[in-house]
Coordinates of C-alpha atoms (C1' of nucleotides) in Angstrom, one line a residue:
Chain A
M1 CA 15.4 3.8 -43.9
L2 CA 17.5 1.7 -41.6
L3 CA 16.2 -0.8 -39.2
R4 CA 18.0 -1.6 -36.0
I5 CA 17.0 -4.7 -34.2
E6 CA 18.0 -5.3 -30.6
F7 CA 17.9 -9.0 -29.8
E8 CA 18.4 -8.3 -26.1
S9 CA 15.5 -5.9 -25.8
D10 CA 12.4 -7.0 -23.9
I11 CA 10.4 -5.7 -26.8
P12 CA 9.6 -8.5 -29.3
I13 CA 11.4 -8.2 -32.6
Y14 CA 8.2 -8.0 -34.6
M15 CA 7.2 -5.1 -32.4
Q16 CA 10.5 -3.4 -32.9
I17 CA 10.1 -3.6 -36.7
K18 CA 6.5 -2.3 -36.4
N19 CA 7.5 0.6 -34.2
Q20 CA 10.5 1.6 -36.4
I21 CA 8.4 1.6 -39.5
I22 CA 5.8 3.8 -37.9
E23 CA 8.6 6.1 -36.7
G24 CA 10.0 6.1 -40.2
I25 CA 6.7 7.3 -41.5
A26 CA 6.5 9.9 -38.7
L27 CA 10.0 11.1 -39.5
G28 CA 9.1 11.4 -43.2
M29 CA 11.7 8.8 -44.2
L30 CA 8.9 6.6 -45.5
K31 CA 6.4 8.3 -47.7
E32 CA 3.1 7.2 -49.1
G33 CA 3.8 4.7 -52.0
D34 CA 7.3 3.7 -50.8
E35 CA 8.0 0.0 -51.2
L36 CA 9.3 -1.8 -48.2
P37 CA 12.0 -4.5 -48.4
S38 CA 10.5 -7.9 -49.1
I39 CA 9.8 -10.1 -46.1
R40 CA 12.5 -12.5 -47.3
Q41 CA 15.0 -9.6 -47.8
L42 CA 14.4 -8.1 -44.4
A43 CA 14.4 -11.5 -42.6
S44 CA 17.7 -12.5 -44.2
D45 CA 19.3 -9.1 -43.6
F46 CA 18.8 -9.5 -39.9
G47 CA 19.0 -13.3 -39.6
I48 CA 15.5 -13.5 -38.3
N49 CA 12.5 -15.6 -39.1
L50 CA 10.2 -14.9 -42.0
H51 CA 7.2 -15.2 -39.6
T52 CA 8.6 -12.5 -37.5
V53 CA 8.8 -10.0 -40.3
K54 CA 5.5 -11.0 -41.7
K55 CA 3.8 -10.6 -38.3
A56 CA 5.1 -7.0 -38.2
Y57 CA 4.0 -6.2 -41.7
D58 CA 0.6 -7.7 -41.2
I59 CA -0.1 -5.7 -38.1
L60 CA 0.9 -2.6 -39.9
K61 CA -1.4 -3.6 -42.8
D62 CA -4.3 -4.1 -40.3
E63 CA -3.7 -0.7 -38.8
G64 CA -3.6 1.0 -42.2
F65 CA 0.0 1.9 -42.4
L66 CA 0.8 -0.6 -45.2
S67 CA -1.0 -2.3 -48.0
V68 CA -0.1 -5.2 -50.2
H69 CA 0.5 -4.7 -53.9
R70 CA 0.5 -7.8 -56.1
R71 CA 3.8 -6.8 -57.6
K72 CA 5.5 -4.3 -55.3
G73 CA 4.8 -6.2 -52.1
Y74 CA 4.2 -4.1 -49.1
V75 CA 3.9 -0.3 -49.7
V76 CA 3.3 2.6 -47.4
T77 CA -0.3 3.8 -47.3
K78 CA -1.5 6.3 -44.8
N79 CA -4.9 5.0 -44.1
A80 CA -4.4 4.9 -40.3
S81 CA -6.4 7.6 -38.6
A82 CA -6.7 8.8 -35.1
D83 CA -10.3 7.8 -34.3
D84 CA -11.8 7.8 -30.8
N85 CA -10.7 4.2 -30.3
F86 CA -7.1 5.2 -31.0
I87 CA -7.3 8.2 -28.7
E88 CA -8.6 6.0 -26.0
E89 CA -5.7 3.6 -26.5
L90 CA -3.2 6.5 -26.6
K91 CA -4.4 7.8 -23.3
K92 CA -4.1 4.3 -21.8
D93 CA -0.6 3.9 -23.1
L94 CA 0.6 7.3 -22.0
Q95 CA -1.0 7.3 -18.5
P96 CA 1.4 4.9 -16.8
I97 CA 4.4 6.3 -18.5
L98 CA 3.7 9.9 -17.5
A99 CA 2.6 8.8 -14.0
N100 CA 6.0 7.1 -13.6
A101 CA 7.9 10.3 -14.7
F102 CA 5.7 12.5 -12.5
S103 CA 6.1 10.2 -9.5
R104 CA 9.9 10.5 -9.8
G105 CA 9.7 14.2 -9.3
M106 CA 9.7 15.4 -12.9
T107 CA 7.6 18.6 -13.4
E108 CA 4.9 18.9 -16.0
D109 CA 7.1 21.2 -18.0
E110 CA 10.1 18.8 -18.0
I111 CA 7.9 16.0 -19.2
L112 CA 6.2 18.1 -21.9
K113 CA 9.6 19.3 -23.0
I114 CA 10.6 15.7 -23.8
C115 CA 7.4 15.1 -25.6
R116 CA 7.9 18.2 -27.6
E117 CA 11.4 17.3 -28.5
I118 CA 10.2 14.0 -29.9
L119 CA 7.4 15.5 -31.8
E120 CA 9.7 18.2 -33.2
Q121 CA 11.8 15.5 -34.9
F122 CA 8.6 14.3 -36.7
K123 CA 7.6 17.8 -37.8
N124 CA 11.0 18.5 -39.2
G125 CA 10.9 15.4 -41.3
M126 CA 7.7 16.3 -43.1
Chain B
M1 CA -6.8 3.5 -3.1
L2 CA -8.7 1.1 -5.3
L3 CA -7.2 -1.3 -7.8
R4 CA -8.9 -2.6 -10.8
I5 CA -7.7 -5.6 -12.6
E6 CA -8.7 -6.5 -16.1
F7 CA -8.2 -10.2 -16.6
E8 CA -8.9 -10.0 -20.3
S9 CA -6.2 -7.4 -20.9
D10 CA -3.1 -8.4 -22.7
I11 CA -1.2 -6.4 -20.1
P12 CA 0.1 -8.9 -17.4
I13 CA -1.7 -8.6 -14.1
Y14 CA 1.5 -7.8 -12.2
M15 CA 2.1 -4.9 -14.6
Q16 CA -1.4 -3.6 -14.1
I17 CA -0.9 -3.6 -10.4
K18 CA 2.5 -2.0 -10.7
N19 CA 1.1 0.7 -13.0
Q20 CA -1.9 1.5 -10.9
I21 CA 0.2 1.9 -7.8
I22 CA 2.5 4.3 -9.5
E23 CA -0.5 6.2 -10.8
G24 CA -1.8 6.2 -7.2
I25 CA 1.4 7.8 -6.1
A26 CA 1.2 10.3 -9.0
L27 CA -2.4 11.2 -8.1
G28 CA -1.5 11.7 -4.5
M29 CA -3.7 8.9 -3.3
L30 CA -0.7 7.1 -2.0
K31 CA 1.7 9.1 0.1
E32 CA 5.1 8.4 1.6
G33 CA 4.7 6.1 4.5
D34 CA 1.4 4.6 3.5
E35 CA 1.1 0.9 4.1
L36 CA 0.0 -1.2 1.2
P37 CA -2.4 -4.2 1.6
S38 CA -0.4 -7.3 2.4
I39 CA 0.6 -9.5 -0.5
R40 CA -1.8 -12.2 0.6
Q41 CA -4.6 -9.7 1.3
L42 CA -4.4 -8.2 -2.1
A43 CA -4.1 -11.5 -3.8
S44 CA -7.2 -12.9 -2.1
D45 CA -9.1 -9.7 -2.7
F46 CA -8.7 -10.1 -6.4
G47 CA -8.7 -13.9 -6.5
I48 CA -5.2 -13.9 -7.9
N49 CA -2.0 -15.6 -6.8
L50 CA 0.2 -14.1 -4.2
H51 CA 3.3 -14.5 -6.4
T52 CA 1.6 -12.2 -9.0
V53 CA 1.2 -9.5 -6.4
K54 CA 4.6 -10.1 -5.0
K55 CA 6.1 -9.6 -8.4
A56 CA 4.4 -6.3 -8.8
Y57 CA 5.5 -5.2 -5.3
D58 CA 9.1 -6.3 -5.8
I59 CA 9.5 -4.4 -9.0
L60 CA 8.2 -1.3 -7.3
K61 CA 10.6 -2.0 -4.5
D62 CA 13.5 -2.3 -6.9
E63 CA 12.5 1.0 -8.6
G64 CA 12.4 2.8 -5.3
F65 CA 8.6 3.3 -5.0
L66 CA 8.1 0.8 -2.2
S67 CA 10.2 -0.6 0.6
V68 CA 9.6 -3.5 2.9
H69 CA 9.1 -2.6 6.6
R70 CA 9.7 -5.6 8.8
R71 CA 6.5 -5.0 10.7
K72 CA 4.2 -3.1 8.4
G73 CA 5.0 -4.9 5.2
Y74 CA 5.3 -2.9 2.0
V75 CA 5.1 0.8 2.5
V76 CA 5.4 3.7 0.0
T77 CA 8.8 5.3 -0.1
K78 CA 9.6 7.8 -2.8
N79 CA 13.2 6.9 -3.5
A80 CA 12.7 6.7 -7.2
S81 CA 14.4 9.5 -9.0
A82 CA 14.4 10.7 -12.6
D83 CA 18.1 10.0 -13.4
D84 CA 19.6 10.0 -16.8
N85 CA 18.9 6.4 -17.2
F86 CA 15.2 6.9 -16.6
I87 CA 15.1 9.9 -18.9
E88 CA 16.6 7.7 -21.6
E89 CA 14.0 4.9 -21.0
L90 CA 11.3 7.5 -20.9
K91 CA 12.2 8.7 -24.4
K92 CA 12.4 5.2 -25.7
D93 CA 8.9 4.5 -24.3
L94 CA 7.4 7.7 -25.6
Q95 CA 9.0 7.6 -29.1
P96 CA 6.9 4.9 -30.7
I97 CA 3.7 6.0 -29.0
L98 CA 4.0 9.6 -30.1
A99 CA 5.2 8.5 -33.6
N100 CA 2.1 6.4 -33.9
A101 CA -0.2 9.3 -33.0
F102 CA 1.7 11.6 -35.3
S103 CA 1.6 9.2 -38.2
R104 CA -2.1 9.0 -37.9
G105 CA -2.4 12.7 -38.5
M106 CA -2.6 14.1 -35.0
T107 CA -0.9 17.5 -34.7
E108 CA 1.7 18.3 -32.1
D109 CA -0.8 20.4 -30.3
E110 CA -3.4 17.7 -30.2
I111 CA -0.9 15.2 -28.8
L112 CA 0.5 17.6 -26.2
K113 CA -3.0 18.5 -25.1
I114 CA -3.6 14.9 -24.2
C115 CA -0.3 14.7 -22.3
R116 CA -1.2 17.9 -20.5
E117 CA -4.6 16.5 -19.5
I118 CA -3.0 13.5 -18.0
L119 CA -0.4 15.5 -16.1
E120 CA -3.1 17.9 -14.9
Q121 CA -4.7 15.0 -13.0
F122 CA -1.5 14.4 -11.2
K123 CA -0.9 18.0 -10.3
N124 CA -4.4 18.4 -8.8
G125 CA -3.9 15.3 -6.7
M126 CA -0.9 16.7 -4.9
Chain C
M1 CA 27.3 3.2 22.0
L2 CA 24.4 4.0 19.9
L3 CA 22.3 1.4 18.0
R4 CA 20.5 2.3 14.8
I5 CA 17.9 0.0 13.6
E6 CA 16.6 0.1 10.0
F7 CA 13.2 -1.4 9.9
E8 CA 13.2 -1.3 6.1
S9 CA 16.5 -3.1 5.7
D10 CA 16.5 -6.6 4.4
I11 CA 18.8 -7.6 7.2
P12 CA 16.9 -9.0 10.1
I13 CA 16.7 -6.8 13.1
Y14 CA 18.5 -9.3 15.4
M15 CA 21.3 -9.4 12.9
Q16 CA 21.5 -5.6 12.8
I17 CA 21.9 -5.6 16.6
K18 CA 24.4 -8.4 16.5
N19 CA 26.5 -6.7 13.8
Q20 CA 26.5 -3.3 15.4
I21 CA 27.6 -4.7 18.7
I22 CA 30.5 -6.5 17.1
E23 CA 31.3 -3.2 15.2
G24 CA 31.1 -1.4 18.6
I25 CA 33.7 -3.9 19.9
A26 CA 35.9 -3.5 16.8
L27 CA 35.7 0.3 17.1
G28 CA 36.7 0.2 20.7
M29 CA 33.4 1.7 21.9
L30 CA 32.6 -1.5 23.7
K31 CA 35.4 -2.8 25.9
E32 CA 35.8 -6.0 27.8
G33 CA 33.6 -5.9 30.9
D34 CA 31.2 -3.3 29.6
E35 CA 27.6 -4.0 30.5
L36 CA 25.0 -3.9 27.7
P37 CA 21.6 -2.4 28.1
S38 CA 19.2 -5.0 29.4
I39 CA 17.1 -6.9 26.9
R40 CA 13.9 -5.1 28.1
Q41 CA 15.6 -1.7 28.0
L42 CA 16.9 -2.1 24.4
A43 CA 13.6 -3.7 23.2
S44 CA 11.5 -0.9 24.6
D45 CA 13.9 1.8 23.4
F46 CA 13.4 0.6 19.8
G47 CA 9.9 -0.7 20.1
I48 CA 10.9 -4.2 19.1
N49 CA 10.2 -7.6 20.6
L50 CA 12.1 -9.0 23.5
H51 CA 12.8 -12.2 21.5
T52 CA 14.5 -10.2 18.9
V53 CA 17.0 -8.6 21.3
K54 CA 17.5 -11.9 23.1
K55 CA 18.2 -13.7 19.9
A56 CA 21.0 -11.2 19.0
Y57 CA 22.5 -11.3 22.5
D58 CA 22.4 -15.1 22.6
I59 CA 24.1 -15.4 19.3
L60 CA 26.8 -13.1 20.5
K61 CA 27.1 -15.1 23.7
D62 CA 27.5 -18.3 21.7
E63 CA 30.2 -16.7 19.6
G64 CA 32.1 -15.5 22.7
F65 CA 31.5 -11.8 22.4
L66 CA 29.2 -11.6 25.4
S67 CA 28.7 -13.5 28.6
V68 CA 25.9 -13.4 31.1
H69 CA 26.5 -12.2 34.6
R70 CA 23.8 -13.0 37.2
R71 CA 23.7 -9.4 38.3
K72 CA 25.0 -7.2 35.4
G73 CA 23.2 -9.0 32.7
Y74 CA 25.1 -9.3 29.4
V75 CA 28.7 -8.0 29.5
V76 CA 31.3 -7.8 26.8
T77 CA 33.9 -10.6 26.8
K78 CA 36.4 -11.2 24.1
N79 CA 36.4 -14.9 24.0
A80 CA 35.8 -15.1 20.3
S81 CA 38.8 -16.1 18.4
A82 CA 39.7 -16.5 14.7
D83 CA 40.1 -20.2 14.5
D84 CA 40.4 -22.1 11.2
N85 CA 36.7 -22.5 11.1
F86 CA 36.2 -18.8 11.3
I87 CA 38.8 -18.2 8.7
E88 CA 37.0 -20.6 6.4
E89 CA 33.7 -18.8 7.0
L90 CA 35.4 -15.4 6.5
K91 CA 36.6 -16.5 3.1
K92 CA 33.2 -17.8 2.1
D93 CA 31.6 -14.6 3.1
L94 CA 34.1 -12.4 1.4
Q95 CA 34.4 -14.3 -1.9
P96 CA 31.0 -13.3 -3.4
I97 CA 31.3 -9.7 -2.2
L98 CA 34.8 -9.2 -3.7
A99 CA 33.8 -11.1 -6.8
N100 CA 31.0 -8.7 -7.3
A101 CA 33.2 -5.7 -6.9
F102 CA 35.8 -7.1 -9.2
S103 CA 33.3 -8.1 -11.9
R104 CA 32.1 -4.5 -11.9
G105 CA 35.5 -3.4 -13.0
M106 CA 37.0 -2.3 -9.7
T107 CA 40.7 -3.0 -9.5
E108 CA 42.4 -4.9 -6.7
D109 CA 43.8 -1.7 -5.3
E110 CA 40.5 0.1 -5.3
I111 CA 38.9 -2.8 -3.4
L112 CA 41.7 -3.2 -0.9
K113 CA 41.6 0.5 -0.3
I114 CA 38.0 0.3 0.9
C115 CA 38.9 -2.7 3.1
R116 CA 41.8 -0.7 4.5
E117 CA 39.6 2.3 5.2
I118 CA 37.2 0.2 7.2
L119 CA 39.9 -1.5 9.1
E120 CA 41.6 1.8 9.8
Q121 CA 38.5 2.9 11.8
F122 CA 38.9 -0.1 14.0
K123 CA 42.6 0.4 14.6
N124 CA 42.0 4.0 15.6
G125 CA 39.4 3.0 18.1
M126 CA 41.7 0.7 20.0
Chain D
M1 CA 31.6 -23.4 -15.8
L2 CA 30.4 -25.7 -13.0
L3 CA 27.8 -24.8 -10.4
R4 CA 27.7 -26.5 -7.1
I5 CA 24.6 -26.2 -5.0
E6 CA 24.6 -26.9 -1.2
F7 CA 21.1 -27.8 -0.3
E8 CA 21.8 -27.7 3.4
S9 CA 23.3 -24.3 3.3
D10 CA 21.3 -21.4 4.9
I11 CA 22.1 -19.4 1.8
P12 CA 19.0 -19.5 -0.5
I13 CA 19.6 -21.6 -3.6
Y14 CA 18.9 -18.7 -5.9
M15 CA 21.6 -16.7 -4.1
Q16 CA 24.1 -19.5 -4.4
I17 CA 23.5 -19.6 -8.2
K18 CA 23.7 -15.8 -8.4
N19 CA 27.0 -15.7 -6.4
Q20 CA 28.6 -18.5 -8.3
I21 CA 27.8 -16.9 -11.7
I22 CA 29.3 -13.6 -10.5
E23 CA 32.4 -15.5 -9.3
G24 CA 32.5 -17.2 -12.7
I25 CA 32.6 -13.8 -14.3
A26 CA 35.2 -12.6 -11.9
L27 CA 37.3 -15.7 -12.5
G28 CA 37.1 -15.2 -16.3
M29 CA 35.3 -18.5 -16.7
L30 CA 32.3 -16.6 -18.0
K31 CA 33.0 -14.0 -20.7
E32 CA 30.9 -11.4 -22.3
G33 CA 28.6 -13.0 -24.9
D34 CA 28.7 -16.5 -23.3
E35 CA 25.3 -18.2 -23.2
L36 CA 24.1 -19.6 -20.0
P37 CA 22.3 -22.9 -19.7
S38 CA 18.6 -22.4 -20.2
I39 CA 16.5 -21.9 -17.1
R40 CA 14.9 -25.3 -17.5
Q41 CA 18.1 -27.0 -18.3
L42 CA 19.9 -25.8 -15.2
A43 CA 16.9 -26.5 -13.1
S44 CA 16.6 -30.1 -14.2
D45 CA 20.4 -30.6 -13.9
F46 CA 20.2 -29.8 -10.3
G47 CA 16.8 -31.1 -9.6
I48 CA 15.5 -27.7 -8.5
N49 CA 12.6 -25.7 -9.7
L50 CA 12.8 -23.4 -12.7
H51 CA 11.5 -20.5 -10.8
T52 CA 14.5 -20.7 -8.5
V53 CA 16.9 -20.5 -11.4
K54 CA 14.9 -17.8 -13.0
K55 CA 15.0 -15.7 -9.9
A56 CA 18.8 -15.9 -9.9
Y57 CA 19.1 -15.1 -13.5
D58 CA 16.6 -12.2 -13.2
I59 CA 18.5 -10.6 -10.4
L60 CA 21.7 -10.9 -12.5
K61 CA 19.9 -9.3 -15.4
D62 CA 18.7 -6.4 -13.2
E63 CA 22.2 -5.9 -12.0
G64 CA 23.6 -5.8 -15.5
F65 CA 25.5 -9.1 -15.5
L66 CA 23.2 -10.9 -17.8
S67 CA 20.7 -10.0 -20.5
V68 CA 18.1 -12.0 -22.3
H69 CA 18.8 -12.6 -26.0
R70 CA 15.6 -13.5 -27.8
R71 CA 17.2 -16.5 -29.4
K72 CA 20.1 -17.5 -27.2
G73 CA 18.4 -17.1 -23.8
Y74 CA 20.4 -15.6 -21.0
V75 CA 23.9 -14.3 -22.1
V76 CA 26.7 -12.7 -20.1
T77 CA 26.8 -8.9 -20.6
K78 CA 29.0 -6.8 -18.4
N79 CA 26.9 -3.8 -17.9
A80 CA 27.2 -3.8 -14.2
S81 CA 29.3 -0.9 -13.0
A82 CA 30.7 0.2 -9.7
D83 CA 28.8 3.4 -9.2
D84 CA 28.6 5.3 -6.0
N85 CA 25.5 3.3 -5.0
F86 CA 27.4 0.1 -5.3
I87 CA 30.4 1.4 -3.4
E88 CA 28.1 2.3 -0.6
E89 CA 26.5 -1.1 -0.6
L90 CA 30.0 -2.7 -0.7
K91 CA 31.1 -0.8 2.4
K92 CA 27.9 -1.8 4.2
D93 CA 28.5 -5.4 3.3
L94 CA 32.1 -5.5 4.2
Q95 CA 31.8 -3.5 7.5
P96 CA 30.3 -6.2 9.7
I97 CA 32.4 -9.0 8.2
L98 CA 35.6 -7.1 8.7
A99 CA 34.5 -6.0 12.2
N100 CA 33.9 -9.6 13.1
A101 CA 37.4 -10.6 12.0
F102 CA 39.0 -7.7 13.7
S103 CA 37.2 -8.2 16.9
R104 CA 38.4 -11.8 17.0
G105 CA 41.9 -10.5 17.1
M106 CA 43.0 -10.7 13.5
T107 CA 45.3 -7.9 12.5
E108 CA 44.8 -5.6 9.6
D109 CA 47.5 -7.4 7.6
E110 CA 46.0 -10.9 8.2
I111 CA 42.6 -9.7 7.0
L112 CA 44.0 -7.9 4.0
K113 CA 46.0 -10.9 3.1
I114 CA 42.9 -13.0 2.8
C115 CA 41.2 -10.3 0.7
R116 CA 44.3 -10.2 -1.5
E117 CA 44.3 -14.0 -2.0
I118 CA 40.7 -13.9 -3.1
L119 CA 41.3 -11.1 -5.5
E120 CA 44.5 -12.7 -6.8
Q121 CA 42.4 -15.6 -8.1
F122 CA 40.3 -13.2 -10.1
K123 CA 43.2 -11.4 -11.6
N124 CA 44.8 -14.6 -12.8
G125 CA 41.6 -15.7 -14.5
M126 CA 41.5 -12.6 -16.7
Chain E
dG1 C1' 0.4 -11.9 11.5
dT2 C1' 4.1 -10.5 7.8
dG3 C1' 7.3 -11.5 3.9
dG4 C1' 10.9 -15.1 1.8
dT5 C1' 11.7 -19.2 -0.5
dC6 C1' 10.7 -23.3 -3.0
dT7 C1' 8.0 -26.8 -5.5
dA8 C1' 5.2 -28.8 -9.3
dG9 C1' 2.7 -27.9 -12.5
dA10 C1' 0.2 -25.2 -16.5
dC11 C1' -0.4 -22.2 -20.7
dC12 C1' 1.3 -18.7 -23.6
dA13 C1' 4.3 -15.7 -26.7
dC14 C1' 8.2 -15.5 -29.4
dA15 C1' 11.4 -17.1 -32.9
Chain F
dG1 C1' 13.2 -24.8 -28.5
dT2 C1' 13.4 -20.4 -25.5
dG3 C1' 11.6 -17.3 -21.7
dG4 C1' 7.2 -15.0 -19.5
dT5 C1' 3.2 -15.4 -16.7
dC6 C1' 0.2 -17.5 -13.5
dT7 C1' -1.7 -20.9 -10.2
dA8 C1' -2.0 -23.6 -5.9
dG9 C1' 0.1 -25.0 -2.5
dA10 C1' 4.0 -25.7 1.1
dC11 C1' 7.4 -24.5 4.8
dC12 C1' 10.3 -21.3 6.9
dA13 C1' 12.1 -16.9 9.3
dC14 C1' 11.0 -12.9 11.5
dT15 C1' 8.4 -10.0 14.8

DNA sequence: GTGGTCTAGACCACA
DNA sequence: GTGGTCTAGACCACT
């Protein structure tokens, strides 16, 4: 599981970490029980602040993707579920993105094809 | 075309305006040539600052959704196209969102169904 | 001599008129002594304000490209010369434009080729 | 890298900053990776408002000359390319300027000489 | 009336 | 410390 941080992205670093860990889980590269690098480890690897890593980990813990073991540190747990709340958020997140694509002339099929391609990656990783 | 601003949202106001105008275009509520409310008009309608509105309008202008007519003010112009750059951005935007949904146990079909529902709205508006 | 006004350009209309008349002279489409359409005529043709046209004409008069005849209205006169002042202005105008092209990786030859193409038009028109 | 702002100029301050930074890149005084003074720093140095500086920086970011590093602030990144769009803009920008010079009696050679002189500066800076 | 620019301040998120 | 957002106001250019 390799993280790639883009310091010149407009996405905050903690969010990049969070996103990539979730993607790692989706891709099957991170499985239930896997231990994550320690906060210190990851922070020093990338030359970033401890707080930044901790923030990412804590959010993932709150969402149910990670839990803290006294010894192992942060480990993957798949407690996150797609409840109604999440579905609602999902729609809100997708709406402007899909609207943008559609307004630029992409057809429903073209857009769905891209979604499918992304999801295919995840299915193959399982 | 009605805008709704959520002041408690963590999405910046200018971004909410931007997104809703793009959605308006996607939904067919805003058509090429339509004049938007003037910066000051919209700002005063919502009790927000004119710079906030201008920022939203200017981004849309840069992206090709709006242009500034010297008499009419900002008008809808669909110059935005889905070039390779945009497709790349689109994938980057969708990736973490879809990964999140998938990691929470949603199936490909469930996720695509939601995408399809959103896109259906847009197709009906045309 | 055909004028084309772009209401959605960020160049003021009076400036567009001014520029196109100068280009008309450069291209040989407007020759010394030619009468321009009256202010009223041109304004009504394009549905623009009298002041806008007058402003363009007056600037051209100040710069020596036009003069006013009691009967004929504005006529082309080539009194404008390239004095040191103008050369200085010319350099100041060109500097940022050429810097931009160069910074984007265009070579000297590529840039000069474009300049030459534009100037060629003018020479052919004489 | 020294900036000079002319407060009496009719060129907007943000545009002067933008142009001079591009010229700095063209002249080789600003190289890829160089950090620019912070928005607030530059603003206070010149006694201007931070929004004015930010506007200049943001335009340069949009055009690909700068990017925002989450620690270093704005840094030079030469992502700006001379695509067809830019070439088109370039011609539109040059056309009226060269027409003006030509209409004032300057010859093709005289005009090209000035262009060449400007470009020579840039080549030497590399 | 429209948008364009600029100022002087504020508060926040991020690292 | 950095940039990001937002406010409240001003003056100007253009039409």
